Short mmCIF file of C-alpha atoms and ligand atoms in Angstrom, two decimals:
data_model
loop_
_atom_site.label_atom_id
_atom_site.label_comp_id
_atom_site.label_asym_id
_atom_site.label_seq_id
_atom_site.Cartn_x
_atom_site.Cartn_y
_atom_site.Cartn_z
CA UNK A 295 132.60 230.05 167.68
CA UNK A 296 130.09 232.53 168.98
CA UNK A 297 129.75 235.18 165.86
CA UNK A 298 127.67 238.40 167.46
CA UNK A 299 127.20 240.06 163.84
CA UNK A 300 124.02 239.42 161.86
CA UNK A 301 126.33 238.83 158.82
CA UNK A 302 126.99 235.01 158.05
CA UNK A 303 130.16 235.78 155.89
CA UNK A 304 131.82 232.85 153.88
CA UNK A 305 134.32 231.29 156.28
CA UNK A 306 136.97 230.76 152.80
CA UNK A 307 138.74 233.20 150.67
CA UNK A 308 139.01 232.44 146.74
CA UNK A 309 142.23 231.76 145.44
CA UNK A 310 141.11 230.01 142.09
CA UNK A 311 138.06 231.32 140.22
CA UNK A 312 136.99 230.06 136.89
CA UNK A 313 134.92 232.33 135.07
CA UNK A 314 131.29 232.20 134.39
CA UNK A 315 130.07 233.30 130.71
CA UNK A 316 126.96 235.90 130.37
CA UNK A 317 124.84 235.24 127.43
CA UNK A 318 121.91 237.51 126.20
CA UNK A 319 118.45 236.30 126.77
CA UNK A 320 118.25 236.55 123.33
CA UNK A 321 121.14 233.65 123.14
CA UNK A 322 119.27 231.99 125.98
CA UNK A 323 115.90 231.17 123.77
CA UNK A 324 117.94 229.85 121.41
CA UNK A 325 119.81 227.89 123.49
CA UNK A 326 116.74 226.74 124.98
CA UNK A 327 114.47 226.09 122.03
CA UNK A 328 117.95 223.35 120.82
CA UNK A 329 117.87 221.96 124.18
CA UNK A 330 114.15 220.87 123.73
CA UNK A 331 113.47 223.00 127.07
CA UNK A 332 115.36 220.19 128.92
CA UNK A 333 117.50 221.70 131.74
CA UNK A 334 119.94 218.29 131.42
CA UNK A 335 120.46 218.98 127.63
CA UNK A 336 121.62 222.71 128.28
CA UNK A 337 125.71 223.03 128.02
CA UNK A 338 128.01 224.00 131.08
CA UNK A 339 129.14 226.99 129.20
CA UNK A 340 126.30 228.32 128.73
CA UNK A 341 125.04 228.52 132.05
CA UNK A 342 125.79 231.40 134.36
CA UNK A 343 124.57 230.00 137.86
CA UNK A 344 123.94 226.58 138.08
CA UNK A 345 121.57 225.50 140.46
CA UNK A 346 120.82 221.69 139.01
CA UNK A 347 122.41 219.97 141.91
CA UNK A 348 124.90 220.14 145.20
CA UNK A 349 126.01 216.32 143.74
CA UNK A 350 130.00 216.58 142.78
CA UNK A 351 129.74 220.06 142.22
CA UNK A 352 131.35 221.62 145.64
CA UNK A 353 134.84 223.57 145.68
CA UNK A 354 137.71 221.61 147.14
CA UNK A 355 139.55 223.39 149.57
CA UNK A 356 143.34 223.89 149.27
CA UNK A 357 143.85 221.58 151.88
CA UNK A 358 142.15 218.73 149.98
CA UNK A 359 144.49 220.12 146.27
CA UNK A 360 147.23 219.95 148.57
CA UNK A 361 146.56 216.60 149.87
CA UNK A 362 145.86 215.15 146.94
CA UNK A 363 149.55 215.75 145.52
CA UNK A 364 150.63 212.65 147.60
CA UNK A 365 147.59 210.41 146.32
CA UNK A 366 149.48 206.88 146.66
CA UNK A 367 147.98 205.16 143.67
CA UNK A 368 149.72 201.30 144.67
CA UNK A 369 147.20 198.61 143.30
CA UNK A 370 147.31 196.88 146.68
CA UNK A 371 147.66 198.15 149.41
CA UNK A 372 148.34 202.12 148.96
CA UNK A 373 148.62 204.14 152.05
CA UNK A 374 146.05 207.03 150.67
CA UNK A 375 143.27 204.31 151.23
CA UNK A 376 144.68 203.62 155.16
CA UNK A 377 144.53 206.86 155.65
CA UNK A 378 140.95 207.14 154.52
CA UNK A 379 140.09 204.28 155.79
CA UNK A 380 141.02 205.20 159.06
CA UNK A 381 139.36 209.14 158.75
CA UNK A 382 136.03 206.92 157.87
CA UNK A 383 136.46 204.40 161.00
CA UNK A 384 136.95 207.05 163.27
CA UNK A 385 133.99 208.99 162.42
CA UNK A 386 131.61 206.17 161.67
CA UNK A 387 132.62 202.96 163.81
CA UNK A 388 132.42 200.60 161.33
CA UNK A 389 134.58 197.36 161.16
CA UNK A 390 134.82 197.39 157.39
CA UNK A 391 135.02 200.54 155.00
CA UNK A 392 135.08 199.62 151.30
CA UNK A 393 135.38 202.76 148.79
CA UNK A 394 132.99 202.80 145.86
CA UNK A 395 133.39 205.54 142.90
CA UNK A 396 129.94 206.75 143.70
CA UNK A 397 126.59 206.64 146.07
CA UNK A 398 125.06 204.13 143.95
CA UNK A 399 127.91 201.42 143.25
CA UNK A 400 127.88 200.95 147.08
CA UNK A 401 123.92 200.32 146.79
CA UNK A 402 124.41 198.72 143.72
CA UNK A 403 126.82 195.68 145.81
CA UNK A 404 124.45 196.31 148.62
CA UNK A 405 121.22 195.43 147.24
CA UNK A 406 122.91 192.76 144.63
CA UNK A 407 123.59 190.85 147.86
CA UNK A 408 120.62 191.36 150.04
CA UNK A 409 117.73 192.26 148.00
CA UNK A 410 115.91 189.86 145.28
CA UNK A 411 112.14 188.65 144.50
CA UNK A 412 110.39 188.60 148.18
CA UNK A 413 112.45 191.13 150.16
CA UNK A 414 111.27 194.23 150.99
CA UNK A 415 113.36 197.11 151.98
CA UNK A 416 111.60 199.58 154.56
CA UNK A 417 113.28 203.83 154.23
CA UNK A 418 112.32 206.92 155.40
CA UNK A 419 112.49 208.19 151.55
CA UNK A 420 114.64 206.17 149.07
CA UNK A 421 116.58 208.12 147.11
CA UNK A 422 115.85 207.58 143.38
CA UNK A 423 119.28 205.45 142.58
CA UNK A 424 118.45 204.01 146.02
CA UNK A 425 115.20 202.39 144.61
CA UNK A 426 116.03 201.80 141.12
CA UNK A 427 119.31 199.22 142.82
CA UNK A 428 116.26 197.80 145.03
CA UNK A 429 113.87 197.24 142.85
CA UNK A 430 116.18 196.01 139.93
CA UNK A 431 117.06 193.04 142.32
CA UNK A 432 113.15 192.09 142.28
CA UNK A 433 112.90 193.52 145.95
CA UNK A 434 110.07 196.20 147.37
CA UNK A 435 111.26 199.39 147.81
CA UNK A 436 109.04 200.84 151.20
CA UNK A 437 108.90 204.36 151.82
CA UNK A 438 107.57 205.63 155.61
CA UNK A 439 108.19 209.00 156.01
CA UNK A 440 106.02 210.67 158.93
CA UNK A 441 102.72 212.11 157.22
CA UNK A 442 104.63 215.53 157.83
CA UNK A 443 107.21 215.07 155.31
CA UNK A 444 104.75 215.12 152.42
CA UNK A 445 103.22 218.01 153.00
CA UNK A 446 104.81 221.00 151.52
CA UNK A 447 103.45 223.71 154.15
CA UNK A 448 103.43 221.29 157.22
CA UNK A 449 105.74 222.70 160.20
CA UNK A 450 107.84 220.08 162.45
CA UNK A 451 111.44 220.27 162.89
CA UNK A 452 112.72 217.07 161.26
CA UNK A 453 110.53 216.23 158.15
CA UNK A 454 112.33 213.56 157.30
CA UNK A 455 111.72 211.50 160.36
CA UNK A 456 110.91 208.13 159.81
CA UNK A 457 107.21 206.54 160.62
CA UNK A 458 107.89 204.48 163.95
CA UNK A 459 103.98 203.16 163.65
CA UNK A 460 104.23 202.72 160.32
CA UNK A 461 107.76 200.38 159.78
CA UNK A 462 106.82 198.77 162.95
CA UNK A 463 103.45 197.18 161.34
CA UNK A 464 106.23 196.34 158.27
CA UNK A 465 108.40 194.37 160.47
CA UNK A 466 105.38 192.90 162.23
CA UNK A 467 103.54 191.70 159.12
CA UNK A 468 107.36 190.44 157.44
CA UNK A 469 108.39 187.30 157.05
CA UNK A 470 111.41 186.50 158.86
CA UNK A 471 114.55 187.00 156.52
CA UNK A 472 112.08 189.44 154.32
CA UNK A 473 113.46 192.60 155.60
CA UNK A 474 117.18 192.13 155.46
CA UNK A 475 117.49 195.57 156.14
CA UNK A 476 116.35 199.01 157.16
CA UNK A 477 117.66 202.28 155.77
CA UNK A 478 117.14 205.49 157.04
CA UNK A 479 118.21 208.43 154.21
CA UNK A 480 119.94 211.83 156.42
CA UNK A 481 118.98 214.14 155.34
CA UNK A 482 115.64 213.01 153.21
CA UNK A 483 117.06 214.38 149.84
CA UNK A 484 113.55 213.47 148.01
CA UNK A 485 111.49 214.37 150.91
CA UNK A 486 113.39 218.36 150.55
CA UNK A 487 116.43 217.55 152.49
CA UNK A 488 115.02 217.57 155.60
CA UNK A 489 116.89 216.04 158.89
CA UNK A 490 115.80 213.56 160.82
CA UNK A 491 116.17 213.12 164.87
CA UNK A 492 118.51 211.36 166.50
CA UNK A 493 115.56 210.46 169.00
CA UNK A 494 113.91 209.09 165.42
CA UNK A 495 116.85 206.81 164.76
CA UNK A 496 117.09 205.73 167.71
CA UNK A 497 113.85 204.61 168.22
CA UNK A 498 114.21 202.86 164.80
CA UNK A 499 117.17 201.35 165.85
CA UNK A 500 115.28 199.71 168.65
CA UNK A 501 112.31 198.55 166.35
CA UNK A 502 115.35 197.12 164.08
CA UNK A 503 116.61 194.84 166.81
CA UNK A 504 113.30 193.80 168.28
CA UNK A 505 112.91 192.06 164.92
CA UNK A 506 116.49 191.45 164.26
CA UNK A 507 117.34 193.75 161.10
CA UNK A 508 120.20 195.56 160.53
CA UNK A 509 119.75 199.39 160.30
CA UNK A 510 121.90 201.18 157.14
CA UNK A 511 122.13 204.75 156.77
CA UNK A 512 122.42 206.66 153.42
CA UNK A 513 124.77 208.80 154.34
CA UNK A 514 124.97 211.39 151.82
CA UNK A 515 124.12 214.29 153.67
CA UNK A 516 125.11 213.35 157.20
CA UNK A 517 126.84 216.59 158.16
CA UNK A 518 124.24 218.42 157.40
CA UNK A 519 121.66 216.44 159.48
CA UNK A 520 123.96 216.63 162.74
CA UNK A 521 123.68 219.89 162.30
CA UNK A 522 120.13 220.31 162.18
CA UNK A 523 120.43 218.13 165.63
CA UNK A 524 122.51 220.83 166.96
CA UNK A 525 120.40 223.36 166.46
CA UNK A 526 116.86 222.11 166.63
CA UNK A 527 116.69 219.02 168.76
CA UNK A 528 116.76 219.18 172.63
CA UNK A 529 119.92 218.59 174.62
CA UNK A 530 122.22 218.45 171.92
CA UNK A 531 122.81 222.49 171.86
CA UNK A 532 125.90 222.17 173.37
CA UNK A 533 126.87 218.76 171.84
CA UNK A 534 130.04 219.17 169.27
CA UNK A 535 128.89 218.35 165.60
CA UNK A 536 131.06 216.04 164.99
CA UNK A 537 129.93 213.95 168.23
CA UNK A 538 126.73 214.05 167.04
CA UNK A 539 127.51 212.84 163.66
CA UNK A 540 129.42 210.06 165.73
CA UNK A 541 126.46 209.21 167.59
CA UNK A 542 123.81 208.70 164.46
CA UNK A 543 126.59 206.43 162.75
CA UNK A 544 127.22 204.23 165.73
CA UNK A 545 122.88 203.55 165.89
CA UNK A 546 123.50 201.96 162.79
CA UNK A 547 125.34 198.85 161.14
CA UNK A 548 126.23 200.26 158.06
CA UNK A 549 126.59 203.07 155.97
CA UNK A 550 126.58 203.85 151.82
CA UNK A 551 127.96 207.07 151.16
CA UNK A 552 127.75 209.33 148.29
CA UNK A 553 131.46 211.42 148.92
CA UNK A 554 129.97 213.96 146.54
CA UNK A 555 127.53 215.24 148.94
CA UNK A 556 129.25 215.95 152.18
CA UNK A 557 132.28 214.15 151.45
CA UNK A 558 132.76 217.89 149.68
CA UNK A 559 134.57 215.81 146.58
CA UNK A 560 133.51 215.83 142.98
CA UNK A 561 133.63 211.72 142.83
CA UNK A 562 133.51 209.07 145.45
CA UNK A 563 131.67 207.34 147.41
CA UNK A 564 132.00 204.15 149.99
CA UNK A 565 129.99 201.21 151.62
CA UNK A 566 130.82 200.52 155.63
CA UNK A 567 129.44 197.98 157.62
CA UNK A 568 129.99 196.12 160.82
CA UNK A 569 128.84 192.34 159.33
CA UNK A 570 132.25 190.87 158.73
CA UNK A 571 130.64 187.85 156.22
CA UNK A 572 128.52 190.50 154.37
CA UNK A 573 131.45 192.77 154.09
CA UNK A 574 133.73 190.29 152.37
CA UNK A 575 130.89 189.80 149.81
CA UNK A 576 130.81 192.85 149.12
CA UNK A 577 134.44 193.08 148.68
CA UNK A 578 134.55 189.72 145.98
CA UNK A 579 131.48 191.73 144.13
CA UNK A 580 133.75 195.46 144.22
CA UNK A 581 136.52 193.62 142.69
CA UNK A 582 133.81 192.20 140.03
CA UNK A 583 133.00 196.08 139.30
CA UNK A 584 135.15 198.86 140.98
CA UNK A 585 138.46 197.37 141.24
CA UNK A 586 140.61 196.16 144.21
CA UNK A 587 139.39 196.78 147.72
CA UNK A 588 141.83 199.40 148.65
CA UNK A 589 141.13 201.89 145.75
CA UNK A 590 137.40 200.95 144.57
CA UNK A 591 137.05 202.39 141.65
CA UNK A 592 139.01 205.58 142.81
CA UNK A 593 142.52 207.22 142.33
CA UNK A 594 144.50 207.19 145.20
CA UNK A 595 144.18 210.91 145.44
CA UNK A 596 140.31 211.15 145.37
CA UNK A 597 140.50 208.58 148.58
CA UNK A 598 142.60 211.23 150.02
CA UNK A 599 140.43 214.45 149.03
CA UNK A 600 137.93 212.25 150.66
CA UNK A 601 139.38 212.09 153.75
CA UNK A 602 140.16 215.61 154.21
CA UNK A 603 136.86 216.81 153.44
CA UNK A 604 135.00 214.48 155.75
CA UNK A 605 137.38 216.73 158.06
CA UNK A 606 136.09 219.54 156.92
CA UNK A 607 132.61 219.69 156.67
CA UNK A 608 132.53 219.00 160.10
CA UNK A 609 133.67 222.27 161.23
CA UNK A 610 130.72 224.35 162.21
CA UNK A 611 131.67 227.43 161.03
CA UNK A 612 130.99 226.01 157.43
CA UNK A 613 128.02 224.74 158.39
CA UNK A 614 126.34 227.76 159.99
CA UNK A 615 127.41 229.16 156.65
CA UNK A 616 125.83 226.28 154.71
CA UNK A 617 122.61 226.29 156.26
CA UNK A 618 122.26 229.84 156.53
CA UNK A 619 122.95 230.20 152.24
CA UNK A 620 120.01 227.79 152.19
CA UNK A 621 118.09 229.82 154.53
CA UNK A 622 119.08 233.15 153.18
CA UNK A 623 117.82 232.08 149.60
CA UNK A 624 114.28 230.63 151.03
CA UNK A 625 114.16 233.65 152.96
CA UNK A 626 113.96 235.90 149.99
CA UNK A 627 112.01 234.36 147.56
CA UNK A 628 109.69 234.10 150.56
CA UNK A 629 109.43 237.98 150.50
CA UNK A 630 108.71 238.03 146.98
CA UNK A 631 105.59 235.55 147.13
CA UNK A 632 107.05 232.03 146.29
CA UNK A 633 105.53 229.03 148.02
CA UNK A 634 108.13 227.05 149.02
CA UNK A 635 108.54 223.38 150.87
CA UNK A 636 109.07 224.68 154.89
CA UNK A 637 111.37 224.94 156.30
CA UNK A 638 113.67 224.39 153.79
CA UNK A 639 116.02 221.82 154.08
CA UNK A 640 119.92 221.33 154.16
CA UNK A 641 121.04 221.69 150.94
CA UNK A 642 118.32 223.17 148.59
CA UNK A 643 115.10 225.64 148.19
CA UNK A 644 112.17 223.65 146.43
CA UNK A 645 109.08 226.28 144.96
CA UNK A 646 106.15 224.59 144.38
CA UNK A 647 105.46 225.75 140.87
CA UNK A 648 101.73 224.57 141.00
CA UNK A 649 100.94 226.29 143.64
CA UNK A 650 103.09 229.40 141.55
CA UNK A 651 101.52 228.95 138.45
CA UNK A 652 97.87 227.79 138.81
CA UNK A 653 96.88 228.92 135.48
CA UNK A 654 99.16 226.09 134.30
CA UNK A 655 98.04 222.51 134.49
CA UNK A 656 99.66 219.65 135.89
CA UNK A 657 99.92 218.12 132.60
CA UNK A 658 101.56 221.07 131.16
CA UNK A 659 104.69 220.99 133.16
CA UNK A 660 104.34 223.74 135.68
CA UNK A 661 107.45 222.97 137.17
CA UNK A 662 109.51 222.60 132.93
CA UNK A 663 108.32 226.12 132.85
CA UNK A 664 109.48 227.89 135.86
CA UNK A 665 112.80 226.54 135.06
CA UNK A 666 112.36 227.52 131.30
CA UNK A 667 111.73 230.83 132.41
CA UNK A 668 115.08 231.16 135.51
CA UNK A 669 117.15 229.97 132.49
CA UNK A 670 115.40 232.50 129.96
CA UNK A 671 115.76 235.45 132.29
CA UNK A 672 119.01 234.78 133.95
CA UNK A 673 120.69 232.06 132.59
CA UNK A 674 120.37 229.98 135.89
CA UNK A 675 120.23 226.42 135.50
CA UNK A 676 117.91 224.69 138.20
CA UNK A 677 116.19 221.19 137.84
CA UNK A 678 112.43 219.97 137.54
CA UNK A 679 111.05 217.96 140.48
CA UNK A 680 107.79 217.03 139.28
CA UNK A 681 105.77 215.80 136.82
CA UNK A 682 108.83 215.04 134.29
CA UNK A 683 110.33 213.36 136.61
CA UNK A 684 108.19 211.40 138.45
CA UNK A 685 104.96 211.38 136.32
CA UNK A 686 103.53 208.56 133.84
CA UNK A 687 101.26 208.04 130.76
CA UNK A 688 98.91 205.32 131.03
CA UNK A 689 96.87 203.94 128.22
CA UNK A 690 98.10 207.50 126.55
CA UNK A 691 97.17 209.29 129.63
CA UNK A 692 99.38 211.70 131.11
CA UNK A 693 99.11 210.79 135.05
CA UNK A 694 100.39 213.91 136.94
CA UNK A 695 102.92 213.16 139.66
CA UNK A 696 101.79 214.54 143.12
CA UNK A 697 103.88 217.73 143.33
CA UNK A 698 105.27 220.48 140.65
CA UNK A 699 108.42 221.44 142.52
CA UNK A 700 111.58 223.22 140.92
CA UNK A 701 114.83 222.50 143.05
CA UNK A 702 117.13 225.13 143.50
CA UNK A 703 120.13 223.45 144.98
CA UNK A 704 123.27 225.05 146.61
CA UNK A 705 126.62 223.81 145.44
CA UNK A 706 128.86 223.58 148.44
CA UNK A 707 131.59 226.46 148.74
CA UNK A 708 131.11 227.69 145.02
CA UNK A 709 129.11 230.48 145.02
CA UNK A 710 128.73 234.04 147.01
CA UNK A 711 125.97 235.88 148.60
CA UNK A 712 126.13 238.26 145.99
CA UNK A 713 125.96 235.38 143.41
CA UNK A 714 122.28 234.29 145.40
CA UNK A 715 121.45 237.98 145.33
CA UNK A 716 121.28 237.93 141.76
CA UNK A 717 119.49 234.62 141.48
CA UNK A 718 116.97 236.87 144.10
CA UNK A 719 116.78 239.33 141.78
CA UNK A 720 116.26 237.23 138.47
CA UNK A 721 113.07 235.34 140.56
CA UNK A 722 111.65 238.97 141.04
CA UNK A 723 111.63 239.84 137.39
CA UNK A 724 109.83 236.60 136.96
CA UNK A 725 106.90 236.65 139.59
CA UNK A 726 106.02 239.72 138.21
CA UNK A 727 105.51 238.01 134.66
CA UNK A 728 104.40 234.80 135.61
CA UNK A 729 100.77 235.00 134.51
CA UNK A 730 102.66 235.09 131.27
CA UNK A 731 104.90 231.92 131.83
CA UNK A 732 103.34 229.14 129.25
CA UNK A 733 103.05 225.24 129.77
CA UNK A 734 104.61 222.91 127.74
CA UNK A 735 103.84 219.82 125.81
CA UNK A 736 106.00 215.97 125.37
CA UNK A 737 107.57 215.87 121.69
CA UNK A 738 109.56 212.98 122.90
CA UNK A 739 110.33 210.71 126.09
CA UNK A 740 111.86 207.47 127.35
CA UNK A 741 109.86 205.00 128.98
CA UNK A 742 111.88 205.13 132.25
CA UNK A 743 113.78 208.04 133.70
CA UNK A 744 111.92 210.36 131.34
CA UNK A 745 113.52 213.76 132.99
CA UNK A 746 116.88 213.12 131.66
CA UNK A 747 116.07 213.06 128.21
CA UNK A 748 112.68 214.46 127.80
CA UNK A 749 112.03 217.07 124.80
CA UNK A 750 109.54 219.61 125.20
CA UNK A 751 107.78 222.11 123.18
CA UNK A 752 105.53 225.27 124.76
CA UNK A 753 101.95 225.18 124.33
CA UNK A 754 100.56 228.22 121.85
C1 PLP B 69 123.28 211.41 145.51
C2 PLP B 69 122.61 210.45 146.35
C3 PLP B 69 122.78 209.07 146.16
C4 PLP B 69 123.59 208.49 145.03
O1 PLP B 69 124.90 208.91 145.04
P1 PLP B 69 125.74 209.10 143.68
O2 PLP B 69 127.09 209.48 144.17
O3 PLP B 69 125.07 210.16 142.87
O4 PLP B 69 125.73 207.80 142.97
C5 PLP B 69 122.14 208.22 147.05
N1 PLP B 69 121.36 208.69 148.03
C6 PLP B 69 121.16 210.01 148.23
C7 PLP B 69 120.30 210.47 149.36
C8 PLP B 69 121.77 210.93 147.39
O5 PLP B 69 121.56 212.23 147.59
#
């Protein structure tokens, strides 16, 4: 649809609203100071906007409640997973669809049975789940994003394109059987959620079958990414989304999908592939962890919510809407003076909090305190991309990680304009005190995955 207003509206009406609950900032130190300034401590309830990720958290539609009522939940055989399993077929091509409860139990079978010591698995950006199921095979996780894609300020329509020169010299130098396969991550969620081209795949696709390796997308955020196509690369303006989805599935040979991402579901997930011998492995090891092959780990219902919202998130009047909420956000804190990761990406606004807050160093948390301070002042909940997350202490040496980012990620279908208005607002009051914003220091940490359950004090 052509829309000739400059107002995106929402293209949904509410019928069910559950209430958010407004705290004092008063309440909010508090609540703070007992969470250890961790943002994955911090209650539900006590948040007003939360921003921490688009993972699970989108609104169903009534289509997908209504759907759901006839959720066939047979052992063997129930007709909510043929119909799902068809939805997937049609839009990805793939012989063999096998539902998983999440993203990461589809890489889990996926890597159990091609990864191990030696192998070495070449992405444009693996996710973090992505790597940690690599690498706790024994395999090398590779990661060949175009030099673009790393740097924050760097302009080029699809950041999250993969490296041709780059994965070529990897296949080159490889042993055969080494790479067993290639993965390609739409959009990059760690590289900012930025889209890659389908002239990108498709030129990895060809590297993939000079050498003979099968190419595997992580699917999370696929809608999105045809999207991006639509509107940014060449000769696919007048292309329908949903062909162009279509189109980047059938350049590959397989799929894992996290169904909370586009899927627009709060659990689910699946594995596809067109290898008929790897597929049935992967259907002896599901049985081993998710269940039977026609409800993996899922109610018959969630297979069917599934179904309906792949349906859904297709249409492109949502996504106008959906990329323009992302847009809308970055373009406003923009305005105000944040640096921020350009273009922003599909489904979150990343500030660089380093760049924000030079008078904080990296080893004081930049990033911990911006999001100490969007909690403190407004009660909005967004998540650390930085040096919790991804940095180290060697030899009792804090070793920064390479960016202090703070992720403000849009929930799909939940919130309102004038919801993002306020979170606008909220990141004014704050540039205008952030001289004042403090670091923090480590009172406590794991020695892997650190973010989750870090605890934090500010420095005097
Ligand atoms: C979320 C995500 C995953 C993992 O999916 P879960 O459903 O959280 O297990 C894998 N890859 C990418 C790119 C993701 O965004």
């Amino acid at each position: 649809m052509s829309w000739p207003f400059r107002t995106i509206i929402e293209p949904f009406k509410i019928k069910v609203v559950e209430p958010i609950r407004f705290t004092t900032r008063e309440e909010r130190q508090v609540i703070l100071r007992e969470a250890r300034y961790n943002m994955f401590n911090i209650r539900a309830q006590d948040v007003l906007i939360d921003l921490l990720t688009d993972s699970g958290t989108a609104a169903m539609s009534s289509e997908q409640w209504a759907v759901m009522m006839r959720g066939d939940n047979a052992y063997a055989g129930s007709t909510s997973f043929y119909r799902f399993e068809a939805v997937v077929k049609e839009l990805t091509g793939y012989q063999h669809i096998i539902p998983t409860h999440q993203g990461r139990a589809a890489e889990k079978i996926l890597f159990s049975l091609v990864g191990g010591q030696g192998k070495c698995i070449p992405s444009n950006t693996h996710f973090d789940t992505t790597r940690a199921n690599v690498e706790f095979t024994g395999a090398e996780a590779v990661d060949l994003v175009i030099p673009e894609g790393k740097q924050s300020q760097a302009a080029h329509p699809f950041k999250g394109n993969m490296d041709l020169h780059k994965l070529e010299r990897l296949l080159a130098a490889a042993k055969p059987g080494q790479v067993p396969l290639c993965m390609v991550t739409v959009t990059n969620n760690s590289g900012g959620g930025q889209p890659v081209s389908m002239h990108n795949l498709r030129e990895t696709r060809k590297l993939c079958q000079q050498y003979g390796v099968p190419l595997f997308l992580d699917a999370c955020r696929f809608a999105e990414n045809a999207f991006f196509i639509k509107r940014r690369e060449p000769g696919y303006q007048e292309k329908a989304t949903i062909d162009i989805a279509k189109e980047m599935f059938r350049l590959s040979d397989g799929c894992t999908m996290s169904a909370k991402k586009d899927g627009l579901v709060n659990i689910g997930g699946f594995l596809g592939m067109n290898d008929s011998g790897l597929a049935q492995q992967a259907r002896n090891l599901l049985i081993l962890t998710e269940g039977f092959p026609t409800y993996g780990g899922l109610a018959g219902r969630d297979l069917e919510a599934i179904a309906q919202g792949l349906h859904e998130v297709l249409d492109e009047d949502y996504l106008t809407y959906r990329l323009r909420s992302v847009e809308y956000l970055a373009e406003r804190l923009r305005q105000i003076g944040y640096p921020l990761i350009e273009p922003p990406g599909g489904h979150a606004v990343y500030i660089d909090a380093r760049m924000l807050l030079p008078h904080i160093p990296a080893t004081q948390f930049p990033g911990q305190s911006l999001c100490s301070a969007f909690f403190e002042y407004g009660g909005i909940r967004t998540v650390e991309v930085g040096n919790a997350m991804f940095g180290r202490t060697e030899n009792g040496k804090e070793i920064p990680a390479d960016m202090d980012l703070v992720r403000l990620a849009i929930p799909r279908r939940a919130y309102t304009q004038s919801h993002i208005d306020y979170v606008v607002e909220v990141a004014e009051e704050i540039y205008k005190n952030r001289h004042a914003l403090r670091g923090f220091r480590v009172v406590k940490q794991a020695p892997i995955l650190r973010h989750f359950t870090i605890e934090l004090e500010p420095c005097d």
